[in-house]
CSV table of C-alpha atoms and ligand atoms in Angstrom, one decimal:
chain,number,residue,atom,x,y,z
A,1,MET,CA,0.0,0.0,0.0
A,2,GLU,CA,1.2,3.5,-0.7
A,3,ILE,CA,0.1,7.1,0.0
A,4,LEU,CA,0.6,10.0,-2.3
A,5,GLU,CA,2.5,12.8,-0.7
A,6,PRO,CA,1.6,16.3,-2.0
A,7,ALA,CA,4.2,18.0,-4.1
A,8,ARG,CA,6.0,20.8,-2.3
A,9,ARG,CA,8.5,23.6,-2.8
A,10,THR,CA,11.8,23.1,-1.0
A,11,PRO,CA,13.9,26.0,0.1
A,12,VAL,CA,17.6,26.2,-0.9
A,13,VAL,CA,19.4,26.3,2.3
A,14,GLY,CA,23.0,26.3,1.0
A,15,ASP,CA,25.0,26.8,-2.1
A,16,HIS,CA,28.6,25.6,-2.2
A,17,ASP,CA,31.4,24.4,-4.4
A,18,VAL,CA,31.6,21.0,-2.8
A,19,VAL,CA,29.1,19.1,-0.7
A,20,VAL,CA,30.3,16.0,1.1
A,21,LEU,CA,27.7,13.6,2.5
A,22,GLY,CA,29.0,11.8,5.7
A,23,GLY,CA,31.5,12.7,8.3
A,24,GLY,CA,33.4,9.4,8.7
A,25,PRO,CA,37.0,9.0,7.8
A,26,ALA,CA,36.3,9.4,4.1
A,27,GLY,CA,34.0,12.4,4.4
A,28,LEU,CA,36.1,14.2,7.0
A,29,ALA,CA,39.2,13.8,4.8
A,30,ALA,CA,37.2,14.8,1.6
A,31,ALA,CA,35.8,17.9,3.1
A,32,ALA,CA,39.0,19.1,4.7
A,33,CYS,CA,41.0,18.5,1.5
A,34,ALA,CA,38.4,20.1,-0.8
A,35,ALA,CA,38.4,23.2,1.4
A,36,ARG,CA,42.2,23.3,1.6
A,37,HIS,CA,42.2,23.3,-2.2
A,38,GLY,CA,40.0,26.4,-2.2
A,39,ALA,CA,36.5,25.1,-2.5
A,40,SER,CA,33.7,26.4,-0.3
A,41,THR,CA,32.8,23.1,1.3
A,42,ARG,CA,29.9,21.8,3.4
A,43,LEU,CA,29.8,18.5,5.1
A,44,VAL,CA,26.4,17.0,5.9
A,45,GLU,CA,26.1,14.6,8.8
A,46,ARG,CA,23.1,13.0,10.4
A,47,TYR,CA,24.8,12.8,13.9
A,48,GLY,CA,26.0,15.8,16.0
A,49,PHE,CA,29.7,14.7,15.6
A,50,LEU,CA,32.2,13.5,13.1
A,51,GLY,CA,34.1,10.2,12.9
A,52,GLY,CA,31.5,7.9,11.2
A,53,MET,CA,31.7,4.3,12.4
A,54,GLY,CA,34.9,5.3,14.2
A,55,THR,CA,32.8,7.2,16.8
A,56,ALA,CA,29.1,6.5,16.0
A,57,ALA,CA,29.8,2.8,16.1
A,58,GLY,CA,32.4,3.0,18.8
A,59,VAL,CA,35.3,1.5,16.7
A,60,THR,CA,38.0,3.3,18.7
A,61,ASN,CA,40.8,1.9,16.7
A,62,PHE,CA,42.5,2.9,13.4
A,63,CYS,CA,43.3,0.0,11.1
A,64,GLY,CA,44.9,0.3,7.7
A,65,LEU,CA,47.3,3.2,8.5
A,66,HIS,CA,50.2,0.7,8.4
A,67,ALA,CA,51.4,-2.1,6.1
A,68,ASN,CA,53.8,-5.0,6.6
A,69,VAL,CA,56.3,-4.0,3.9
A,70,HIS,CA,58.7,-6.9,3.2
A,71,GLY,CA,58.5,-7.9,6.9
A,72,GLU,CA,58.8,-4.4,8.3
A,73,ILE,CA,55.7,-2.6,9.7
A,74,ARG,CA,55.5,0.9,8.3
A,75,ARG,CA,53.0,3.8,8.2
A,76,VAL,CA,51.7,4.0,4.7
A,77,VAL,CA,48.6,6.3,5.0
A,78,ARG,CA,49.7,9.8,5.5
A,79,GLY,CA,48.6,13.2,4.3
A,80,ILE,CA,45.5,14.5,6.1
A,81,ALA,CA,45.5,11.5,8.4
A,82,ASP,CA,48.8,12.7,9.9
A,83,GLU,CA,47.1,15.9,10.8
A,84,LEU,CA,44.1,14.2,12.4
A,85,LEU,CA,46.3,11.9,14.4
A,86,ASP,CA,48.5,14.8,15.6
A,87,ARG,CA,45.4,16.6,16.8
A,88,ILE,CA,44.1,13.5,18.6
A,89,ALA,CA,47.5,13.0,20.2
A,90,ALA,CA,47.6,16.7,21.3
A,91,LEU,CA,44.3,15.9,23.2
A,92,ASP,CA,46.1,13.0,24.9
A,93,GLY,CA,43.7,10.6,23.2
A,94,LEU,CA,46.0,8.4,21.0
A,95,ASN,CA,47.5,5.1,21.9
A,96,GLU,CA,50.9,3.9,20.6
A,97,PRO,CA,50.4,1.5,17.7
A,98,HIS,CA,49.8,-2.1,18.8
A,99,LEU,CA,50.5,-5.4,17.0
A,100,VAL,CA,47.6,-7.3,15.5
A,101,LEU,CA,47.9,-11.1,14.9
A,102,GLY,CA,51.7,-10.6,15.0
A,103,ARG,CA,51.7,-9.1,11.5
A,104,ILE,CA,50.5,-5.5,11.4
A,105,HIS,CA,49.8,-2.4,13.5
A,106,ALA,CA,46.6,-0.8,14.5
A,107,GLN,CA,46.3,2.3,16.7
A,108,ALA,CA,43.5,2.9,19.3
A,109,TYR,CA,42.1,6.3,20.2
A,110,ASP,CA,39.6,7.9,22.5
A,111,MET,CA,36.4,8.7,20.9
A,112,ALA,CA,35.9,12.1,22.5
A,113,ALA,CA,39.3,13.2,21.4
A,114,TYR,CA,38.6,12.0,17.9
A,115,LYS,CA,35.4,14.0,17.8
A,116,CYS,CA,37.1,17.2,19.0
A,117,ALA,CA,40.1,16.7,16.7
A,118,ALA,CA,37.9,16.2,13.7
A,119,ASP,CA,36.0,19.4,14.5
A,120,GLN,CA,39.3,21.2,14.7
A,121,LEU,CA,40.6,19.7,11.5
A,122,LEU,CA,37.5,20.7,9.6
A,123,ALA,CA,37.4,24.2,10.9
A,124,SER,CA,41.1,24.7,10.3
A,125,ALA,CA,40.7,23.7,6.7
A,126,GLY,CA,37.8,26.2,6.3
A,127,ALA,CA,35.0,23.7,5.8
A,128,SER,CA,31.8,23.7,7.8
A,129,ALA,CA,29.5,20.9,9.0
A,130,LEU,CA,25.8,20.8,9.0
A,131,PHE,CA,25.0,18.3,11.8
A,132,HIS,CA,21.8,16.6,12.6
A,133,ALA,CA,20.9,16.7,8.9
A,134,LEU,CA,19.7,13.5,7.2
A,135,ALA,CA,20.1,13.3,3.5
A,136,VAL,CA,16.9,11.9,2.0
A,137,SER,CA,17.1,12.6,-1.7
A,138,VAL,CA,18.8,14.5,-4.5
A,139,ALA,CA,17.6,16.9,-7.2
A,140,LEU,CA,19.2,16.2,-10.6
A,141,ASP,CA,19.5,18.8,-13.4
A,142,ASP,CA,18.5,18.3,-17.0
A,143,ALA,CA,21.9,16.7,-17.8
A,144,GLY,CA,21.5,14.1,-15.1
A,145,ASP,CA,24.1,15.8,-12.8
A,146,VAL,CA,23.4,16.4,-9.1
A,147,ASP,CA,22.0,19.8,-8.5
A,148,ALA,CA,21.2,19.6,-4.8
A,149,LEU,CA,21.2,17.2,-1.9
A,150,ILE,CA,17.9,17.2,-0.1
A,151,VAL,CA,18.1,17.0,3.7
A,152,GLU,CA,15.7,16.8,6.6
A,153,THR,CA,16.6,18.7,9.7
A,154,LYS,CA,14.8,20.0,12.8
A,155,SER,CA,14.3,23.3,10.7
A,156,GLY,CA,12.5,21.3,8.0
A,157,ARG,CA,13.4,20.1,4.6
A,158,GLY,CA,16.1,21.9,2.6
A,159,ALA,CA,18.1,21.7,-0.6
A,160,ILE,CA,21.9,22.1,-0.5
A,161,ARG,CA,23.3,23.0,-3.9
A,162,ALA,CA,26.8,22.4,-5.1
A,163,ARG,CA,28.9,22.1,-8.2
A,164,MET,CA,30.5,18.9,-7.0
A,165,PHE,CA,29.4,16.2,-4.6
A,166,VAL,CA,31.3,13.5,-2.7
A,167,ASP,CA,29.2,10.6,-1.3
A,168,ALA,CA,31.0,9.4,1.8
A,169,SER,CA,27.8,8.1,3.5
A,170,GLY,CA,29.2,4.5,3.9
A,171,ASP,CA,25.9,3.3,2.4
A,172,ALA,CA,26.2,5.1,-1.0
A,173,ASP,CA,23.0,7.0,-0.1
A,174,LEU,CA,23.6,10.0,-2.3
A,175,ALA,CA,24.7,7.8,-5.3
A,176,HIS,CA,21.7,5.6,-4.8
A,177,PHE,CA,19.3,8.6,-4.7
A,178,ALA,CA,21.0,9.7,-8.0
A,179,GLY,CA,20.5,6.3,-9.7
A,180,VAL,CA,24.1,5.1,-9.6
A,181,PRO,CA,24.1,1.3,-9.9
A,182,PHE,CA,25.5,-0.6,-6.9
A,183,GLU,CA,26.1,-4.1,-5.6
A,184,LYS,CA,24.9,-5.5,-2.3
A,185,SER,CA,26.3,-8.9,-1.4
A,186,PRO,CA,23.8,-11.6,-0.3
A,187,ASP,CA,26.5,-12.4,2.3
A,188,LEU,CA,27.2,-9.0,3.8
A,189,LEU,CA,29.9,-8.7,6.4
A,190,TYR,CA,28.2,-9.2,9.8
A,191,PRO,CA,27.7,-6.1,11.9
A,192,THR,CA,28.9,-5.6,15.5
A,193,LEU,CA,27.6,-3.5,18.4
A,194,MET,CA,30.9,-2.3,19.9
A,195,PHE,CA,31.1,-1.5,23.6
A,196,ARG,CA,33.7,-0.6,26.2
A,197,VAL,CA,34.0,-1.8,29.7
A,198,GLY,CA,35.4,0.2,32.6
A,199,ASP,CA,36.9,-0.6,36.0
A,200,VAL,CA,39.2,-3.3,34.7
A,201,ASP,CA,42.2,-4.1,36.9
A,202,ALA,CA,44.9,-3.4,34.4
A,203,ALA,CA,47.7,-5.2,36.3
A,204,ARG,CA,45.7,-8.4,36.7
A,205,ALA,CA,44.2,-8.2,33.2
A,206,GLY,CA,47.7,-8.0,31.7
A,207,GLU,CA,47.6,-9.2,28.1
A,208,ALA,CA,44.2,-10.8,28.6
A,209,TRP,CA,43.5,-10.6,24.9
A,210,ARG,CA,45.8,-13.5,24.4
A,211,GLU,CA,43.9,-15.7,26.9
A,212,ILE,CA,40.4,-14.7,26.0
A,213,PRO,CA,39.9,-16.9,22.9
A,214,ARG,CA,41.0,-20.0,25.0
A,215,LEU,CA,38.7,-19.0,27.9
A,216,MET,CA,35.8,-18.5,25.5
A,217,ASP,CA,36.4,-22.0,24.0
A,218,GLU,CA,36.4,-23.5,27.5
A,219,ALA,CA,33.3,-21.7,28.5
A,220,THR,CA,31.6,-22.9,25.3
A,221,ALA,CA,32.7,-26.5,25.8
A,222,SER,CA,31.5,-26.5,29.4
A,223,GLY,CA,28.1,-25.2,28.2
A,224,GLU,CA,28.3,-22.2,30.6
A,225,PHE,CA,28.3,-19.6,27.8
A,226,SER,CA,27.6,-19.4,24.1
A,227,PHE,CA,29.0,-16.7,21.9
A,228,PRO,CA,27.8,-15.2,18.6
A,229,ARG,CA,31.3,-15.5,17.1
A,230,ARG,CA,34.9,-16.5,17.7
A,231,GLY,CA,37.7,-14.0,16.9
A,232,ALA,CA,36.9,-11.7,19.8
A,233,ILE,CA,38.9,-8.5,19.9
A,234,VAL,CA,39.1,-7.3,23.5
A,235,ARG,CA,41.9,-4.7,24.0
A,236,PRO,CA,42.8,-1.9,26.4
A,237,GLN,CA,42.3,1.7,25.5
A,238,LYS,CA,44.9,4.3,26.5
A,239,ARG,CA,43.9,4.1,30.1
A,240,GLY,CA,44.3,0.5,31.1
A,241,TYR,CA,41.1,0.4,33.2
A,242,GLU,CA,39.1,0.8,30.0
A,243,TRP,CA,38.9,-1.9,27.3
A,244,ARG,CA,37.1,-2.0,24.0
A,245,VAL,CA,35.1,-5.1,23.1
A,246,ASN,CA,34.5,-6.2,19.5
A,247,VAL,CA,32.7,-9.5,19.9
A,248,THR,CA,29.0,-9.2,19.1
A,249,GLN,CA,27.6,-10.4,15.8
A,250,VAL,CA,24.1,-9.6,14.8
A,251,ARG,CA,22.0,-11.6,12.4
A,252,ASP,CA,18.5,-11.8,11.2
A,253,ALA,CA,16.1,-14.7,11.7
A,254,THR,CA,17.6,-16.6,8.7
A,255,GLY,CA,21.1,-16.3,10.1
A,256,ARG,CA,22.1,-13.7,7.6
A,257,ALA,CA,23.9,-10.4,8.5
A,258,ILE,CA,21.6,-7.5,9.4
A,259,ASP,CA,21.4,-5.1,6.5
A,260,GLY,CA,22.1,-1.5,7.6
A,261,THR,CA,19.9,-0.2,4.8
A,262,ASP,CA,16.9,-2.3,6.0
A,263,ALA,CA,15.1,-0.1,8.6
A,264,GLU,CA,13.3,-2.8,10.4
A,265,ALA,CA,16.2,-5.2,10.5
A,266,PHE,CA,18.7,-2.4,11.6
A,267,SER,CA,16.3,-1.4,14.3
A,268,ARG,CA,16.0,-5.0,15.7
A,269,GLY,CA,19.8,-5.4,15.5
A,270,GLU,CA,20.3,-2.6,18.0
A,271,SER,CA,18.6,-4.3,20.9
A,272,GLU,CA,20.0,-7.7,19.9
A,273,GLY,CA,23.5,-6.1,20.0
A,274,ARG,CA,22.8,-4.8,23.5
A,275,ARG,CA,21.6,-8.2,24.6
A,276,GLN,CA,24.8,-9.8,23.4
A,277,ALA,CA,26.9,-7.1,25.1
A,278,VAL,CA,25.2,-7.8,28.5
A,279,ASP,CA,25.8,-11.5,28.0
A,280,TYR,CA,29.5,-11.0,27.1
A,281,LEU,CA,30.0,-8.8,30.2
A,282,ARG,CA,28.8,-11.6,32.3
A,283,PHE,CA,31.4,-13.9,30.8
A,284,LEU,CA,34.2,-11.3,31.3
A,285,ARG,CA,33.3,-10.8,34.9
A,286,ALA,CA,33.1,-14.5,35.6
A,287,LYS,CA,36.0,-15.9,33.7
A,288,VAL,CA,38.7,-13.3,32.9
A,289,PRO,CA,41.1,-12.2,35.7
A,290,GLY,CA,41.0,-8.5,36.2
A,291,PHE,CA,37.5,-8.1,34.8
A,292,GLU,CA,35.6,-9.1,38.0
A,293,ARG,CA,34.3,-5.5,38.6
A,294,ALA,CA,34.0,-4.5,34.9
A,295,TYR,CA,30.9,-2.6,34.0
A,296,LEU,CA,29.4,-1.4,30.7
A,297,LEU,CA,31.1,2.0,30.4
A,298,ASP,CA,29.7,2.7,27.0
A,299,LEU,CA,27.5,1.2,24.3
A,300,ALA,CA,28.2,2.6,20.8
A,301,PRO,CA,25.4,5.0,19.6
A,302,GLN,CA,24.6,2.6,16.8
A,303,LEU,CA,25.1,-0.9,15.6
A,304,GLY,CA,28.4,-0.9,13.6
A,305,ILE,CA,27.7,-1.6,9.9
A,306,ARG,CA,30.6,-2.9,7.9
A,307,GLU,CA,29.1,-3.3,4.5
A,308,THR,CA,26.0,-2.4,2.6
A,309,ARG,CA,25.9,-0.8,-0.9
A,310,ARG,CA,29.1,-0.7,-3.0
A,311,ILE,CA,28.8,1.4,-6.2
A,312,LEU,CA,29.8,0.1,-9.6
A,313,GLY,CA,32.7,2.4,-10.6
A,314,ASP,CA,35.1,2.6,-13.5
A,315,TYR,CA,37.2,0.0,-11.6
A,316,MET,CA,36.2,-2.4,-8.7
A,317,LEU,CA,39.0,-3.1,-6.3
A,318,THR,CA,39.1,-6.9,-5.8
A,319,GLY,CA,40.3,-9.3,-3.1
A,320,ASP,CA,43.0,-10.5,-5.5
A,321,ASP,CA,44.2,-6.9,-5.9
A,322,VAL,CA,44.7,-6.8,-2.1
A,323,LEU,CA,46.4,-10.2,-1.9
A,324,SER,CA,48.6,-9.7,-4.9
A,325,CYS,CA,49.6,-6.1,-3.8
A,326,ALA,CA,48.3,-4.8,-7.1
A,327,SER,CA,49.7,-1.6,-8.7
A,328,PHE,CA,47.7,1.0,-10.7
A,329,ASP,CA,48.9,3.9,-12.9
A,330,ASP,CA,46.2,6.1,-11.4
A,331,THR,CA,47.1,5.3,-7.8
A,332,PHE,CA,46.0,7.9,-5.2
A,333,GLY,CA,47.2,6.0,-2.1
A,334,VAL,CA,47.5,2.5,-0.7
A,335,ASN,CA,45.8,-0.1,1.4
A,336,GLY,CA,47.9,-2.4,3.7
A,337,TRP,CA,45.1,-4.1,5.6
A,338,PRO,CA,44.4,-7.7,4.8
A,339,LEU,CA,41.0,-9.2,3.9
A,340,GLU,CA,39.1,-9.2,7.2
A,341,GLN,CA,35.8,-11.1,6.6
A,342,HIS,CA,33.2,-11.1,9.3
A,343,VAL,CA,31.6,-14.4,8.4
A,344,ALA,CA,28.9,-16.3,10.3
A,345,GLY,CA,30.3,-17.0,13.8
A,346,ASP,CA,33.9,-16.0,13.0
A,347,VAL,CA,36.4,-13.6,11.5
A,348,ALA,CA,38.4,-14.9,8.5
A,349,TRP,CA,41.7,-13.2,7.7
A,350,SER,CA,43.6,-13.5,4.4
A,351,TRP,CA,47.0,-11.8,3.9
A,352,PRO,CA,49.3,-10.9,1.1
A,353,ALA,CA,52.2,-13.3,0.9
A,354,GLU,CA,54.8,-13.0,3.7
A,355,GLY,CA,57.7,-10.9,2.6
A,356,SER,CA,55.7,-9.2,-0.1
A,357,ARG,CA,55.3,-5.4,-0.5
A,358,GLY,CA,52.3,-5.8,1.8
A,359,TYR,CA,50.1,-3.1,0.3
A,360,ASN,CA,48.1,-2.6,-2.9
A,361,GLN,CA,47.7,0.7,-4.6
A,362,LEU,CA,44.2,2.2,-4.9
A,363,PRO,CA,43.1,3.5,-8.3
A,364,LEU,CA,41.2,6.8,-8.8
A,365,ARG,CA,38.8,4.9,-11.0
A,366,MET,CA,37.3,3.2,-7.9
A,367,LEU,CA,35.9,6.6,-6.9
A,368,LEU,CA,34.1,7.3,-10.2
A,369,PRO,CA,30.5,6.0,-10.8
A,370,LYS,CA,30.6,4.1,-14.1
A,371,PRO,CA,28.3,5.1,-17.0
A,372,GLY,CA,27.2,2.4,-19.4
A,373,ASP,CA,24.4,0.4,-21.0
A,374,GLY,CA,22.9,3.7,-22.2
A,375,ARG,CA,22.8,4.8,-18.6
A,376,ARG,CA,23.9,8.2,-17.4
A,377,VAL,CA,25.4,8.7,-14.0
A,378,PRO,CA,26.1,12.2,-12.5
A,379,ARG,CA,29.3,13.6,-13.8
A,380,ASN,CA,29.9,15.7,-10.7
A,381,LEU,CA,29.9,12.9,-8.2
A,382,LEU,CA,32.7,10.9,-6.5
A,383,VAL,CA,32.1,8.1,-4.0
A,384,ALA,CA,34.6,7.5,-1.3
A,385,GLY,CA,34.9,5.2,1.7
A,386,ARG,CA,33.4,1.8,2.4
A,387,CYS,CA,30.8,2.3,-0.4
A,388,ALA,CA,33.3,3.0,-3.1
A,389,SER,CA,33.7,0.7,-6.1
A,390,MET,CA,35.1,-2.6,-4.6
A,391,THR,CA,34.0,-6.2,-4.6
A,392,HIS,CA,32.8,-7.8,-1.5
A,393,GLU,CA,36.3,-9.2,-0.8
A,394,GLY,CA,38.2,-6.1,-1.7
A,395,GLN,CA,35.9,-4.1,0.5
A,396,SER,CA,36.6,-6.4,3.5
A,397,ALA,CA,40.1,-5.0,3.4
A,398,ALA,CA,39.9,-1.4,2.1
A,399,ARG,CA,36.8,-0.5,4.2
A,400,VAL,CA,39.0,0.2,7.2
A,401,SER,CA,39.9,3.8,8.3
A,402,GLY,CA,43.3,4.1,6.7
A,403,ALA,CA,42.1,3.4,3.1
A,404,CYS,CA,39.0,5.6,3.8
A,405,PHE,CA,41.2,8.5,4.8
A,406,ALA,CA,43.1,8.1,1.5
A,407,MET,CA,40.0,7.8,-0.6
A,408,GLY,CA,38.5,10.9,1.1
A,409,GLN,CA,41.7,12.9,0.5
A,410,ALA,CA,41.8,12.0,-3.1
A,411,ALA,CA,38.1,12.7,-3.7
A,412,GLY,CA,38.1,16.1,-2.0
A,413,THR,CA,41.2,17.2,-3.7
A,414,TRP,CA,40.0,15.9,-7.1
A,415,ALA,CA,36.6,17.7,-6.8
A,416,ALA,CA,38.2,21.0,-5.8
A,417,MET,CA,41.0,20.9,-8.4
A,418,ALA,CA,38.5,20.1,-11.2
A,419,LEU,CA,36.4,23.1,-10.1
A,420,ALA,CA,39.5,25.4,-9.9
A,421,ARG,CA,40.6,24.3,-13.4
A,422,LYS,CA,37.0,24.5,-14.7
A,423,LEU,CA,37.3,20.9,-15.9
A,424,ALA,CA,35.1,17.9,-15.6
A,425,LEU,CA,36.2,15.3,-13.1
A,426,ARG,CA,37.2,12.9,-15.9
A,427,SER,CA,39.2,15.6,-17.7
A,428,LEU,CA,41.5,16.6,-14.9
A,429,PRO,CA,44.9,15.0,-15.8
A,430,VAL,CA,45.7,12.2,-13.4
A,431,GLY,CA,49.3,13.3,-13.1
A,432,GLU,CA,48.3,16.7,-11.8
A,433,LEU,CA,46.1,15.2,-9.1
A,434,GLN,CA,48.8,12.8,-8.1
A,435,SER,CA,51.3,15.6,-7.8
A,436,ALA,CA,48.9,17.6,-5.6
A,437,LEU,CA,48.3,14.5,-3.4
A,438,ARG,CA,52.1,14.0,-3.0
A,439,ALA,CA,52.6,17.6,-2.3
A,440,ASP,CA,50.0,17.3,0.5
A,441,GLY,CA,51.9,14.4,2.1
A,442,SER,CA,50.0,11.4,0.7
A,443,PHE,CA,52.0,8.2,0.0
A,444,LEU,CA,50.9,6.8,-3.4
A,445,GLY,CA,53.0,3.6,-3.2
B,1,FAD,C1,32.0,-2.9,14.4
B,1,FAD,C2,33.0,-2.3,13.5
B,1,FAD,C3,34.4,-2.5,13.8
B,1,FAD,C4,35.3,-1.9,13.0
B,1,FAD,N1,36.6,-2.0,13.4
B,1,FAD,C5,37.5,-1.2,12.8
B,1,FAD,C6,38.8,-1.0,13.3
B,1,FAD,O1,39.2,-1.6,14.4
B,1,FAD,N2,39.7,-0.2,12.6
B,1,FAD,C7,39.3,0.4,11.5
B,1,FAD,O2,40.1,1.2,10.9
B,1,FAD,N3,38.1,0.2,10.9
B,1,FAD,C8,37.2,-0.6,11.6
B,1,FAD,N4,36.0,-0.7,11.0
B,1,FAD,C9,35.7,-0.2,9.7
B,1,FAD,C10,35.6,1.3,9.7
B,1,FAD,O3,35.2,1.9,10.9
B,1,FAD,C11,34.6,1.8,8.6
B,1,FAD,O4,34.6,1.0,7.5
B,1,FAD,C12,34.9,3.2,8.2
B,1,FAD,O5,34.5,4.0,9.3
B,1,FAD,C13,34.2,3.6,7.0
B,1,FAD,O6,34.4,5.0,6.8
B,1,FAD,P1,33.4,5.8,5.8
B,1,FAD,O7,33.9,7.2,5.9
B,1,FAD,O8,33.4,5.2,4.5
B,1,FAD,O9,32.0,5.6,6.4
B,1,FAD,P2,31.4,5.7,7.8
B,1,FAD,O10,32.4,5.6,8.8
B,1,FAD,O11,30.3,4.7,7.8
B,1,FAD,O12,30.8,7.1,7.9
B,1,FAD,C14,29.6,7.5,7.1
B,1,FAD,C15,29.0,8.7,7.8
B,1,FAD,O13,27.9,9.2,7.0
B,1,FAD,C16,26.8,9.5,7.8
B,1,FAD,N5,25.6,9.3,7.0
B,1,FAD,C17,25.3,8.1,6.4
B,1,FAD,N6,24.1,8.3,5.7
B,1,FAD,C18,23.7,9.5,5.9
B,1,FAD,C19,22.6,10.3,5.4
B,1,FAD,N7,21.7,9.8,4.6
B,1,FAD,N8,22.5,11.6,5.8
B,1,FAD,C20,23.4,12.1,6.7
B,1,FAD,N9,24.5,11.5,7.1
B,1,FAD,C21,24.7,10.2,6.7
B,1,FAD,C22,27.0,8.6,9.0
B,1,FAD,O14,26.3,9.1,10.1
B,1,FAD,C23,28.5,8.5,9.2
B,1,FAD,O15,28.9,9.5,10.0
B,1,FAD,C24,35.0,-1.3,11.8
B,1,FAD,C25,33.6,-1.2,11.4
B,1,FAD,C26,32.7,-1.7,12.3
B,1,FAD,C27,31.3,-1.6,11.9
């Protein structure tokens, strides 16, 4: 059944060079870099803070900033990410990098510091955010390009116009509204409700993350506890009395991953995630030394969504590209994170060969919606972040923060440079964009 809504006139509430949808790592980087390159830039975000899944889903940990290069762990994502990390560190909210599975580094952070550092970064670049604004539609012009992003806010519905748009919504919302074709896997990566526990006795907990998998197996074997997945990631934050817990896995009645673009399923997933968190806390308190007095310090504001729509772009980054450390002439940065597939009941890891270069380059073409089959796609739209053009396997690696920062930096710089040169996105010489990215500190591999 449907109802017919009356047609209405929508006020134009903004007019900018570049509009970026989403304030996660990709959108934050895109907006800051577009503004740095002279574009008047507005970032539209449904929450009241930046960071995307990194804050809204309580991730609290940067992956993909490093790669294992011929056996040596190195920082490979730089540029705007350096600046953000410096600002988080200045707020005393950044851990030293820690070793993951003996092969690569990740780096934890405090969420409040991330939110404040992201505000500072955006403001210092000269971009502004419109918070508490949910993008719900687009207006296309006669040529099929995006004229305005339509948002709903507490002030009502409004149209935000721009010459260029970057979709960094994670779910490809803007691209989807604009008719860009996408893929959605029948086997989406499973989502996780992240939480943190407080009042951990750091001295007694020690390196509990090494013991926890065994303790979970024992608790399962004895029938005392059952867990939604193996592969628990339970690690200390900067203050040792506070630990982050990445262990829930939320599925629908058929056992499939909850789809973050399915309103009913997403909604049910939230309470199921909380139920699992309470259950896991019971295990921690009962079985893990140092956690006897642990309590739920924080539940993430939303269920963490790893994968939904991925657009079809000029190139789709594949799992083979990641495992074979692929190179591309139109590289804008690199990904050093392995395939991290959140499958039913577990996390499956696949790495490039030991001793290899340890990272793949990322091609600019993965940010460009692909026209074809008599189909027009907007020529003033780039898509960055976990919804960029990647296969299911490729996305399981390059969805993490490091690659998303690189994608955002490339997309924002590209949009602003094309405007400044009065060129279409596809007409901006790749070499010029690459030179600008290098000059801004990016490592292109
Ligand atoms: C549980 C979990 C654990 C993870 N662990 C790690 C980890 O340890 N390290 C790591 O680096 N990565 C991790 N990741 C992956 C990583 O956090 C994300 O893939 C990354 O944040 C994606 O960045 P993004 O900018 O593409 O999108 P997102 O971070 O998803 O940001 C998208 C932003 O757009 C906004 N938005 C979306 N739609 C709209 C709309 N219609 N209107 C207005 N605003 C909108 C959202 O509110 C959000 O702020 C994890 C992810 C999950 C879910």
